Amino acid sequence: MDVVPYLALISALAALGLAGYYYKLVEKESPGDERMVFLMTEIQKGAKAFLHAEYKWVGAFAAVLAVILAVVIAPLAAVTYLLGAVLSAGAGYAGMTVATMANARTTEAAKSGPGKALPVAFRGGAVMGFSVAGLALGGLMLTYLVFVTWLEVDDAFEIVTAYGLGASTIALFSRVGGGIYTKAADVGADLVGKVEAGIPEDDPRNPATIADNVGDNVGDVAGMGADLFESYAGSIIAPISLVAFAGGLAASDAGLDGNINLLVFPMLIAFIGMIASIIGSFFVKGGDSTEGHALARALHMGTNVAMAITAVGTVGAAFWLFSDSDLFDQPIGLAISVIGGLIVGWALGKCAEFYTSDHFSPVKKIAEQTETGPATTVLSGISTGMVSVAASVVLILIGVGVAYWGGQLAFLDEADGFGGIYGIAVAAIGMLATTGVVVSVDAYGPIADNAGGIAEMAELDPSVREVTDALDSLGNTTAAVAKGFAVGSAALTALALFKSFEFALLAEGEVLDLNVGQVETFIGLFIGAGLPFLFAALTIDAVGRAAYKMIEEVRRQFREIPGLREGEPGVIPDSARCVAISTDASLKEMVIPGALAVVVPLVVGFISVDALGGLLAGALVTGFALAIFMANSGGAWDNAKKYIEAGHHGGKGGDPHKAAVVGDTVGDPFKDTSGPAMNILLKVMTIVSLVFASAFV
């Protein structure tokens, strides 16, 4: 079984090789005329400037936390923490670089129809997808091999877990900072441009348009990439840390009593999923239709193929590792857990698609409500998001039940419930085993969005914008699908990490008391239940304050630059000023929400571990529900607006369209700032608690 980490490492290198191959394919495509190249370059410059500034701020925070880790836990934990942070940042930067290169190329390809444009956008997204998956898995396997297999250092698994904390730190700040940036620009551009000035989306007269397109890349590409990097790495770390802390294993003990098989099983699933994702990516081919179902079928083909290969491979892996051991009764049980996670992740995505796609009744009902104004539009979107929570909770409970049953089935004596918890932990890696292709499909969305913006700003033929709008509408749905995977895996991963935290305390002689009748636990439960709401409020307020500055600047330019609003030749807006406003505001606003996720569990943990246990439990439940609610409400409002812009309910410019723009504006921070960051909040708090467990005691 010693070969499994090496296989996983090789598959990670293969993923990075594929990312390089897709990069070359995208680079070969034509970026279009001089105006398109200029716009692409402006977006690139703005995105790079923001990421450089953001990484300086986050780097300072990471350096402080690394010092604390070195002093309180172990110097090597600081090393792996920084490795996870650097690789996560690197994946986001690589994805953003190719996304800002693929946007104009997708626009140019759209001149030849969706059959040419969809593969270009997907390949741009695939560079992101396989960079994220390859760097996350490669870095983790290298960490495991160095500290567990080769050096056999003391507290090896604490050191491995610190890698996940590094990834989580970058993910949290990237999601919050990038989300504030993109939504401040988006809200400012929409409210002043569409509603007040009555000009189209992405119109070159709008000073906030470039900032809006930059935001798509720093929030929905770099931020999303760091998010899925952290989710993927965390889902592999969770079952490894569970086995290690439950057994009290040192690195040199990892082969005792078949435990090595339990340690390497998630790595083997990651290997299978990576190979399946690589194969699946070649099945994404564009057709000639701009019809949504045809485009969705073409785009999801890669994911479906990857899932099928992973499911078959998982059965073989379970029997290979566990059929000859006296500890295990029916190895198929662990395969059931993983495949159950895979199917539930897919079902959560489909649930999100149902509530956010304009092909289904929820979005069409929101569009109908725009006939009576913004208030009913907002109310309809809120209720749609809330209903989607109920459906998602049912799905996640089915997933937990199946995974627990499968884990119990696999172990000979059911291991006092450990088998069930292990089954839940590996179900999370099942959800994210195909991360490479899932992120590829997700990152396709902002590229298609940017392509539409460039088509409008370059004043290309309306037929080009029709193609990019069809691709963009699908991109909103694929983003909601990926968020379903991420939030679902967050719930399962957080549960496994929570159990690891309990075992880590037990190893230090501390028994965690989760009795709600115990006052410390009860207090912690309410702190945890309230924390996601506070986090959401802070991030939404941050978007509101940043958007206010953007709105005032756009109004000023329309007021003070003669001929700008009228579109007179040679009159251009000061886009750089809007980019600077979004950059400065987002960097300042991300600090408090980001620090909250690390500081609160540390403070509570040093006061009472029972209160911390209650906090983690309360935050997990409310955070999961809030994340689903906000992501799906926001996605539904956005696609209701696009549904109207496609010609329904009076089309662009009418009162229903203005009401839909208001709904979309309310939903912007929901779906792209607060909602996506919520699942990272859950895992950051849990993994901070796990890493510092020994210090709390």
Short mmCIF file of N, CA and C in Angstrom, two decimals, residues 402-556:
data_model
loop_
_atom_site.label_atom_id
_atom_site.label_comp_id
_atom_site.label_asym_id
_atom_site.label_seq_id
_atom_site.Cartn_x
_atom_site.Cartn_y
_atom_site.Cartn_z
N VAL A 402 -26.38 7.34 4.30
CA VAL A 402 -25.82 6.29 3.43
C VAL A 402 -24.34 6.08 3.74
N ALA A 403 -23.61 7.20 3.91
CA ALA A 403 -22.17 7.10 4.19
C ALA A 403 -21.90 6.41 5.52
N TYR A 404 -22.69 6.76 6.54
CA TYR A 404 -22.52 6.15 7.86
C TYR A 404 -22.83 4.65 7.79
N TRP A 405 -23.93 4.31 7.13
CA TRP A 405 -24.31 2.89 6.99
C TRP A 405 -23.23 2.11 6.24
N GLY A 406 -22.71 2.70 5.16
CA GLY A 406 -21.67 2.03 4.38
C GLY A 406 -20.41 1.80 5.20
N GLY A 407 -20.03 2.82 6.00
CA GLY A 407 -18.84 2.67 6.84
C GLY A 407 -19.02 1.61 7.91
N GLN A 408 -20.20 1.57 8.53
CA GLN A 408 -20.49 0.55 9.54
C GLN A 408 -20.50 -0.85 8.91
N LEU A 409 -21.02 -0.94 7.70
CA LEU A 409 -21.09 -2.22 7.00
C LEU A 409 -19.70 -2.78 6.72
N ALA A 410 -18.75 -1.88 6.46
CA ALA A 410 -17.41 -2.32 6.06
C ALA A 410 -16.61 -2.92 7.22
N PHE A 411 -16.77 -2.37 8.42
CA PHE A 411 -15.95 -2.80 9.55
C PHE A 411 -16.56 -4.05 10.21
N LEU A 412 -15.69 -4.96 10.60
CA LEU A 412 -16.12 -6.25 11.13
C LEU A 412 -16.94 -6.09 12.42
N ASP A 413 -16.44 -5.28 13.34
CA ASP A 413 -17.15 -5.12 14.62
C ASP A 413 -17.81 -3.75 14.73
N GLU A 414 -17.91 -3.06 13.62
CA GLU A 414 -18.49 -1.72 13.52
C GLU A 414 -17.72 -0.69 14.35
N ALA A 415 -16.65 -1.11 15.00
CA ALA A 415 -15.66 -0.22 15.63
C ALA A 415 -16.29 0.90 16.47
N ASP A 416 -17.34 0.57 17.21
CA ASP A 416 -17.99 1.54 18.10
C ASP A 416 -18.39 2.82 17.37
N GLY A 417 -18.87 2.68 16.17
CA GLY A 417 -19.31 3.86 15.41
C GLY A 417 -18.22 4.52 14.60
N PHE A 418 -16.94 4.12 14.81
CA PHE A 418 -15.86 4.76 14.05
C PHE A 418 -16.02 4.50 12.56
N GLY A 419 -16.45 3.29 12.21
CA GLY A 419 -16.62 2.95 10.79
C GLY A 419 -17.58 3.90 10.10
N GLY A 420 -18.67 4.24 10.80
CA GLY A 420 -19.65 5.16 10.22
C GLY A 420 -19.08 6.55 10.02
N ILE A 421 -18.34 7.05 11.01
CA ILE A 421 -17.74 8.38 10.89
C ILE A 421 -16.70 8.39 9.77
N TYR A 422 -15.93 7.31 9.66
CA TYR A 422 -14.95 7.21 8.58
C TYR A 422 -15.67 7.20 7.23
N GLY A 423 -16.80 6.51 7.17
CA GLY A 423 -17.59 6.50 5.93
C GLY A 423 -18.03 7.90 5.54
N ILE A 424 -18.45 8.71 6.52
CA ILE A 424 -18.85 10.09 6.24
C ILE A 424 -17.66 10.90 5.74
N ALA A 425 -16.49 10.67 6.35
CA ALA A 425 -15.29 11.40 5.94
C ALA A 425 -14.91 11.10 4.50
N VAL A 426 -14.96 9.83 4.10
CA VAL A 426 -14.58 9.50 2.72
C VAL A 426 -15.68 9.88 1.73
N ALA A 427 -16.92 10.05 2.22
CA ALA A 427 -17.98 10.54 1.33
C ALA A 427 -17.67 11.95 0.85
N ALA A 428 -17.01 12.74 1.71
CA ALA A 428 -16.64 14.10 1.32
C ALA A 428 -15.63 14.10 0.18
N ILE A 429 -14.65 13.19 0.24
CA ILE A 429 -13.70 13.11 -0.87
C ILE A 429 -14.39 12.55 -2.10
N GLY A 430 -15.43 11.72 -1.89
CA GLY A 430 -16.22 11.26 -3.03
C GLY A 430 -16.88 12.43 -3.75
N MET A 431 -17.42 13.37 -2.97
CA MET A 431 -18.04 14.56 -3.56
C MET A 431 -17.07 15.36 -4.42
N LEU A 432 -15.82 15.43 -3.96
CA LEU A 432 -14.85 16.31 -4.63
C LEU A 432 -13.77 15.56 -5.39
N ALA A 433 -13.95 14.25 -5.57
CA ALA A 433 -12.93 13.46 -6.27
C ALA A 433 -12.70 13.98 -7.69
N THR A 434 -13.76 14.49 -8.31
CA THR A 434 -13.65 14.98 -9.69
C THR A 434 -13.47 16.50 -9.72
N THR A 435 -12.76 17.04 -8.72
CA THR A 435 -12.56 18.49 -8.62
C THR A 435 -11.98 19.08 -9.90
N GLY A 436 -11.05 18.39 -10.53
CA GLY A 436 -10.41 18.93 -11.74
C GLY A 436 -11.42 19.37 -12.77
N VAL A 437 -12.37 18.50 -13.09
CA VAL A 437 -13.35 18.83 -14.13
C VAL A 437 -14.48 19.70 -13.58
N VAL A 438 -14.82 19.57 -12.29
CA VAL A 438 -15.86 20.42 -11.69
C VAL A 438 -15.42 21.89 -11.70
N VAL A 439 -14.18 22.15 -11.30
CA VAL A 439 -13.67 23.53 -11.31
C VAL A 439 -13.52 24.04 -12.74
N SER A 440 -13.17 23.16 -13.66
CA SER A 440 -13.05 23.56 -15.07
C SER A 440 -14.39 24.11 -15.57
N VAL A 441 -15.47 23.41 -15.23
CA VAL A 441 -16.80 23.83 -15.66
C VAL A 441 -17.20 25.12 -14.94
N ASP A 442 -16.82 25.26 -13.68
CA ASP A 442 -17.16 26.47 -12.92
C ASP A 442 -16.39 27.68 -13.46
N ALA A 443 -15.09 27.53 -13.68
CA ALA A 443 -14.26 28.65 -14.14
C ALA A 443 -14.61 29.07 -15.56
N TYR A 444 -15.27 28.19 -16.30
CA TYR A 444 -15.76 28.53 -17.64
C TYR A 444 -16.71 29.73 -17.58
N GLY A 445 -17.51 29.82 -16.50
CA GLY A 445 -18.55 30.83 -16.38
C GLY A 445 -18.04 32.26 -16.45
N PRO A 446 -17.08 32.66 -15.58
CA PRO A 446 -16.58 34.03 -15.66
C PRO A 446 -15.87 34.35 -16.97
N ILE A 447 -15.28 33.34 -17.61
CA ILE A 447 -14.65 33.58 -18.92
C ILE A 447 -15.72 33.94 -19.95
N ALA A 448 -16.84 33.19 -19.92
CA ALA A 448 -17.95 33.49 -20.83
C ALA A 448 -18.56 34.86 -20.52
N ASP A 449 -18.64 35.21 -19.23
CA ASP A 449 -19.16 36.50 -18.80
C ASP A 449 -18.28 37.63 -19.34
N ASN A 450 -16.97 37.49 -19.16
CA ASN A 450 -16.03 38.47 -19.69
C ASN A 450 -16.10 38.58 -21.20
N ALA A 451 -16.31 37.43 -21.86
CA ALA A 451 -16.40 37.43 -23.33
C ALA A 451 -17.56 38.30 -23.79
N GLY A 452 -18.69 38.21 -23.07
CA GLY A 452 -19.83 39.05 -23.39
C GLY A 452 -19.53 40.52 -23.17
N GLY A 453 -18.82 40.82 -22.07
CA GLY A 453 -18.44 42.20 -21.79
C GLY A 453 -17.56 42.78 -22.88
N ILE A 454 -16.60 42.00 -23.35
CA ILE A 454 -15.70 42.47 -24.41
C ILE A 454 -16.47 42.66 -25.72
N ALA A 455 -17.42 41.76 -26.00
CA ALA A 455 -18.24 41.90 -27.21
C ALA A 455 -19.01 43.22 -27.19
N GLU A 456 -19.55 43.58 -26.02
CA GLU A 456 -20.32 44.82 -25.90
C GLU A 456 -19.41 46.04 -25.98
N MET A 457 -18.30 46.00 -25.23
CA MET A 457 -17.40 47.16 -25.20
C MET A 457 -16.71 47.38 -26.53
N ALA A 458 -16.46 46.29 -27.27
CA ALA A 458 -15.82 46.41 -28.58
C ALA A 458 -16.83 46.69 -29.69
N GLU A 459 -18.11 46.77 -29.30
CA GLU A 459 -19.21 47.09 -30.22
C GLU A 459 -19.24 46.13 -31.42
N LEU A 460 -19.17 44.84 -31.10
CA LEU A 460 -19.23 43.82 -32.15
C LEU A 460 -20.67 43.60 -32.58
N ASP A 461 -20.85 42.81 -33.64
CA ASP A 461 -22.18 42.50 -34.14
C ASP A 461 -23.04 41.87 -33.03
N PRO A 462 -24.32 42.26 -32.92
CA PRO A 462 -25.19 41.70 -31.86
C PRO A 462 -25.25 40.18 -31.84
N SER A 463 -25.01 39.52 -32.97
CA SER A 463 -25.04 38.06 -33.01
C SER A 463 -23.96 37.45 -32.13
N VAL A 464 -22.83 38.17 -32.00
CA VAL A 464 -21.74 37.68 -31.13
C VAL A 464 -22.21 37.71 -29.67
N ARG A 465 -22.87 38.81 -29.30
CA ARG A 465 -23.37 38.93 -27.93
C ARG A 465 -24.44 37.89 -27.63
N GLU A 466 -25.22 37.52 -28.62
CA GLU A 466 -26.22 36.46 -28.43
C GLU A 466 -25.56 35.14 -28.04
N VAL A 467 -24.45 34.82 -28.72
CA VAL A 467 -23.72 33.58 -28.41
C VAL A 467 -23.12 33.66 -27.01
N THR A 468 -22.46 34.78 -26.69
CA THR A 468 -21.82 34.89 -25.37
C THR A 468 -22.85 34.94 -24.25
N ASP A 469 -24.02 35.54 -24.50
CA ASP A 469 -25.08 35.56 -23.48
C ASP A 469 -25.58 34.15 -23.18
N ALA A 470 -25.70 33.33 -24.24
CA ALA A 470 -26.13 31.94 -24.03
C ALA A 470 -25.10 31.18 -23.21
N LEU A 471 -23.82 31.42 -23.50
CA LEU A 471 -22.76 30.77 -22.72
C LEU A 471 -22.74 31.28 -21.29
N ASP A 472 -22.97 32.60 -21.12
CA ASP A 472 -22.93 33.21 -19.79
C ASP A 472 -24.07 32.73 -18.91
N SER A 473 -25.27 32.63 -19.49
CA SER A 473 -26.42 32.15 -18.72
C SER A 473 -26.17 30.74 -18.19
N LEU A 474 -25.57 29.90 -19.01
CA LEU A 474 -25.20 28.56 -18.56
C LEU A 474 -24.14 28.65 -17.47
N GLY A 475 -23.22 29.62 -17.59
CA GLY A 475 -22.17 29.79 -16.58
C GLY A 475 -22.71 30.09 -15.20
N ASN A 476 -23.81 30.87 -15.11
CA ASN A 476 -24.43 31.12 -13.80
C ASN A 476 -24.91 29.84 -13.15
N THR A 477 -25.44 28.95 -13.98
CA THR A 477 -25.94 27.67 -13.46
C THR A 477 -24.79 26.76 -13.05
N THR A 478 -23.74 26.70 -13.87
CA THR A 478 -22.59 25.84 -13.52
C THR A 478 -21.94 26.33 -12.23
N ALA A 479 -21.94 27.66 -12.01
CA ALA A 479 -21.37 28.19 -10.77
C ALA A 479 -22.19 27.72 -9.57
N ALA A 480 -23.53 27.74 -9.72
CA ALA A 480 -24.39 27.27 -8.63
C ALA A 480 -24.18 25.79 -8.37
N VAL A 481 -23.96 25.01 -9.44
CA VAL A 481 -23.71 23.57 -9.29
C VAL A 481 -22.42 23.34 -8.50
N ALA A 482 -21.35 24.07 -8.86
CA ALA A 482 -20.07 23.90 -8.16
C ALA A 482 -20.19 24.31 -6.69
N LYS A 483 -20.99 25.36 -6.42
CA LYS A 483 -21.19 25.78 -5.03
C LYS A 483 -21.92 24.70 -4.26
N GLY A 484 -22.84 23.97 -4.92
CA GLY A 484 -23.53 22.86 -4.27
C GLY A 484 -22.55 21.78 -3.83
N PHE A 485 -21.61 21.43 -4.72
CA PHE A 485 -20.55 20.48 -4.37
C PHE A 485 -19.74 20.98 -3.19
N ALA A 486 -19.31 22.26 -3.26
CA ALA A 486 -18.43 22.81 -2.23
C ALA A 486 -19.10 22.87 -0.87
N VAL A 487 -20.36 23.32 -0.82
CA VAL A 487 -21.06 23.45 0.46
C VAL A 487 -21.38 22.07 1.03
N GLY A 488 -21.80 21.14 0.17
CA GLY A 488 -22.08 19.78 0.64
C GLY A 488 -20.85 19.12 1.23
N SER A 489 -19.73 19.25 0.53
CA SER A 489 -18.49 18.65 1.04
C SER A 489 -18.05 19.34 2.32
N ALA A 490 -18.33 20.66 2.42
CA ALA A 490 -17.97 21.39 3.64
C ALA A 490 -18.66 20.80 4.85
N ALA A 491 -19.94 20.45 4.70
CA ALA A 491 -20.70 19.88 5.82
C ALA A 491 -20.09 18.55 6.26
N LEU A 492 -19.79 17.68 5.29
CA LEU A 492 -19.24 16.36 5.63
C LEU A 492 -17.81 16.48 6.15
N THR A 493 -17.01 17.33 5.50
CA THR A 493 -15.62 17.51 5.93
C THR A 493 -15.56 18.10 7.34
N ALA A 494 -16.41 19.11 7.60
CA ALA A 494 -16.42 19.73 8.93
C ALA A 494 -16.82 18.72 10.00
N LEU A 495 -17.77 17.83 9.67
CA LEU A 495 -18.17 16.80 10.63
C LEU A 495 -17.01 15.86 10.95
N ALA A 496 -16.27 15.44 9.91
CA ALA A 496 -15.13 14.54 10.12
C ALA A 496 -14.02 15.25 10.90
N LEU A 497 -13.76 16.51 10.56
CA LEU A 497 -12.73 17.26 11.28
C LEU A 497 -13.15 17.51 12.74
N PHE A 498 -14.45 17.70 12.95
CA PHE A 498 -14.97 17.88 14.31
C PHE A 498 -14.71 16.62 15.13
N LYS A 499 -14.95 15.47 14.53
CA LYS A 499 -14.70 14.21 15.23
C LYS A 499 -13.21 14.04 15.50
N SER A 500 -12.37 14.45 14.55
CA SER A 500 -10.91 14.41 14.75
C SER A 500 -10.52 15.30 15.92
N PHE A 501 -11.15 16.46 16.01
CA PHE A 501 -10.92 17.39 17.12
C PHE A 501 -11.25 16.72 18.45
N GLU A 502 -12.36 15.99 18.47
CA GLU A 502 -12.76 15.27 19.68
C GLU A 502 -11.72 14.22 20.06
N PHE A 503 -11.22 13.47 19.06
CA PHE A 503 -10.19 12.45 19.32
C PHE A 503 -8.87 13.09 19.78
N ALA A 504 -8.54 14.25 19.19
CA ALA A 504 -7.30 14.94 19.56
C ALA A 504 -7.35 15.39 21.02
N LEU A 505 -8.51 15.87 21.45
CA LEU A 505 -8.66 16.24 22.86
C LEU A 505 -8.57 15.02 23.75
N LEU A 506 -9.17 13.91 23.31
CA LEU A 506 -9.14 12.67 24.08
C LEU A 506 -7.71 12.18 24.28
N ALA A 507 -6.90 12.35 23.23
CA ALA A 507 -5.49 11.93 23.32
C ALA A 507 -4.74 12.75 24.36
N GLU A 508 -5.23 13.97 24.63
CA GLU A 508 -4.60 14.84 25.64
C GLU A 508 -5.25 14.66 27.01
N GLY A 509 -6.19 13.68 27.11
CA GLY A 509 -6.84 13.42 28.39
C GLY A 509 -8.06 14.27 28.66
N GLU A 510 -8.57 14.98 27.64
CA GLU A 510 -9.73 15.86 27.79
C GLU A 510 -10.92 15.24 27.06
N VAL A 511 -12.04 15.05 27.76
CA VAL A 511 -13.25 14.50 27.14
C VAL A 511 -14.18 15.64 26.78
N LEU A 512 -14.54 15.74 25.52
CA LEU A 512 -15.43 16.82 25.07
C LEU A 512 -16.86 16.52 25.51
N ASP A 513 -17.49 17.49 26.19
CA ASP A 513 -18.87 17.33 26.67
C ASP A 513 -19.80 18.15 25.78
N LEU A 514 -20.60 17.46 24.97
CA LEU A 514 -21.52 18.16 24.06
C LEU A 514 -22.97 18.10 24.54
N ASN A 515 -23.16 17.91 25.84
CA ASN A 515 -24.49 17.91 26.43
C ASN A 515 -25.05 19.34 26.40
N VAL A 516 -26.17 19.53 25.72
CA VAL A 516 -26.74 20.88 25.59
C VAL A 516 -27.18 21.42 26.95
N GLY A 517 -27.46 20.54 27.88
CA GLY A 517 -27.81 20.98 29.22
C GLY A 517 -26.63 21.54 30.00
N GLN A 518 -25.43 21.34 29.47
CA GLN A 518 -24.23 21.88 30.12
C GLN A 518 -24.05 23.32 29.65
N VAL A 519 -23.97 24.27 30.58
CA VAL A 519 -24.08 25.69 30.25
C VAL A 519 -23.00 26.16 29.28
N GLU A 520 -21.77 25.68 29.41
CA GLU A 520 -20.71 26.12 28.51
C GLU A 520 -20.99 25.69 27.07
N THR A 521 -21.46 24.45 26.93
CA THR A 521 -21.80 23.95 25.60
C THR A 521 -22.95 24.75 25.01
N PHE A 522 -23.94 25.06 25.84
CA PHE A 522 -25.12 25.81 25.39
C PHE A 522 -24.72 27.20 24.91
N ILE A 523 -23.86 27.85 25.66
CA ILE A 523 -23.38 29.18 25.28
C ILE A 523 -22.62 29.10 23.94
N GLY A 524 -21.74 28.10 23.84
CA GLY A 524 -20.99 27.92 22.60
C GLY A 524 -21.89 27.67 21.40
N LEU A 525 -22.96 26.89 21.64
CA LEU A 525 -23.91 26.58 20.57
C LEU A 525 -24.53 27.85 20.00
N PHE A 526 -24.91 28.77 20.88
CA PHE A 526 -25.53 30.00 20.41
C PHE A 526 -24.51 30.94 19.76
N ILE A 527 -23.29 30.96 20.27
CA ILE A 527 -22.24 31.76 19.61
C ILE A 527 -22.03 31.25 18.19
N GLY A 528 -21.96 29.91 18.07
CA GLY A 528 -21.75 29.31 16.76
C GLY A 528 -22.91 29.54 15.82
N ALA A 529 -24.15 29.48 16.35
CA ALA A 529 -25.33 29.69 15.51
C ALA A 529 -25.39 31.12 15.00
N GLY A 530 -24.93 32.07 15.81
CA GLY A 530 -24.98 33.48 15.42
C GLY A 530 -23.83 33.91 14.54
N LEU A 531 -22.71 33.22 14.63
CA LEU A 531 -21.49 33.65 13.93
C LEU A 531 -21.66 33.72 12.41
N PRO A 532 -22.25 32.71 11.74
CA PRO A 532 -22.44 32.84 10.28
C PRO A 532 -23.29 34.04 9.89
N PHE A 533 -24.28 34.40 10.73
CA PHE A 533 -25.09 35.58 10.43
C PHE A 533 -24.26 36.85 10.54
N LEU A 534 -23.41 36.92 11.57
CA LEU A 534 -22.54 38.08 11.73
C LEU A 534 -21.56 38.16 10.55
N PHE A 535 -21.00 37.03 10.17
CA PHE A 535 -20.06 36.97 9.05
C PHE A 535 -20.75 37.43 7.76
N ALA A 536 -21.97 36.94 7.53
CA ALA A 536 -22.72 37.34 6.34
C ALA A 536 -23.02 38.84 6.36
N ALA A 537 -23.41 39.35 7.53
CA ALA A 537 -23.72 40.77 7.64
C ALA A 537 -22.50 41.64 7.35
N LEU A 538 -21.37 41.24 7.90
CA LEU A 538 -20.14 42.02 7.68
C LEU A 538 -19.76 42.05 6.20
N THR A 539 -19.87 40.90 5.53
CA THR A 539 -19.47 40.85 4.12
C THR A 539 -20.47 41.58 3.22
N ILE A 540 -21.78 41.47 3.53
CA ILE A 540 -22.78 42.20 2.74
C ILE A 540 -22.64 43.71 2.96
N ASP A 541 -22.42 44.12 4.21
CA ASP A 541 -22.19 45.54 4.49
C ASP A 541 -20.96 46.05 3.76
N ALA A 542 -19.92 45.21 3.71
CA ALA A 542 -18.69 45.60 3.02
C ALA A 542 -18.97 45.86 1.54
N VAL A 543 -19.76 44.99 0.93
CA VAL A 543 -20.14 45.19 -0.48
C VAL A 543 -20.93 46.49 -0.62
N GLY A 544 -21.87 46.71 0.31
CA GLY A 544 -22.70 47.92 0.25
C GLY A 544 -21.87 49.19 0.34
N ARG A 545 -20.90 49.22 1.27
CA ARG A 545 -20.07 50.42 1.42
C ARG A 545 -19.19 50.64 0.20
N ALA A 546 -18.59 49.54 -0.30
CA ALA A 546 -17.73 49.66 -1.48
C ALA A 546 -18.55 50.06 -2.71
N ALA A 547 -19.76 49.49 -2.83
CA ALA A 547 -20.63 49.82 -3.97
C ALA A 547 -21.07 51.28 -3.92
N TYR A 548 -21.28 51.80 -2.71
CA TYR A 548 -21.67 53.22 -2.57
C TYR A 548 -20.60 54.13 -3.18
N LYS A 549 -19.35 53.84 -2.87
CA LYS A 549 -18.25 54.64 -3.43
C LYS A 549 -18.22 54.51 -4.95
N MET A 550 -18.47 53.29 -5.44
CA MET A 550 -18.46 53.07 -6.89
C MET A 550 -19.61 53.83 -7.56
N ILE A 551 -20.78 53.77 -6.97
CA ILE A 551 -21.95 54.46 -7.55
C ILE A 551 -21.69 55.97 -7.62
N GLU A 552 -21.15 56.53 -6.54
CA GLU A 552 -20.88 57.96 -6.53
C GLU A 552 -19.86 58.34 -7.60
N GLU A 553 -18.86 57.48 -7.82
CA GLU A 553 -17.84 57.77 -8.82
C GLU A 553 -18.42 57.70 -10.24
N VAL A 554 -19.25 56.70 -10.51
CA VAL A 554 -19.86 56.58 -11.84
C VAL A 554 -20.78 57.76 -12.10
N ARG A 555 -21.57 58.14 -11.11
CA ARG A 555 -22.43 59.32 -11.27
C ARG A 555 -21.61 60.57 -11.54
N ARG A 556 -20.50 60.71 -10.81
CA ARG A 556 -19.63 61.90 -10.98
C ARG A 556 -19.12 61.98 -12.42
#
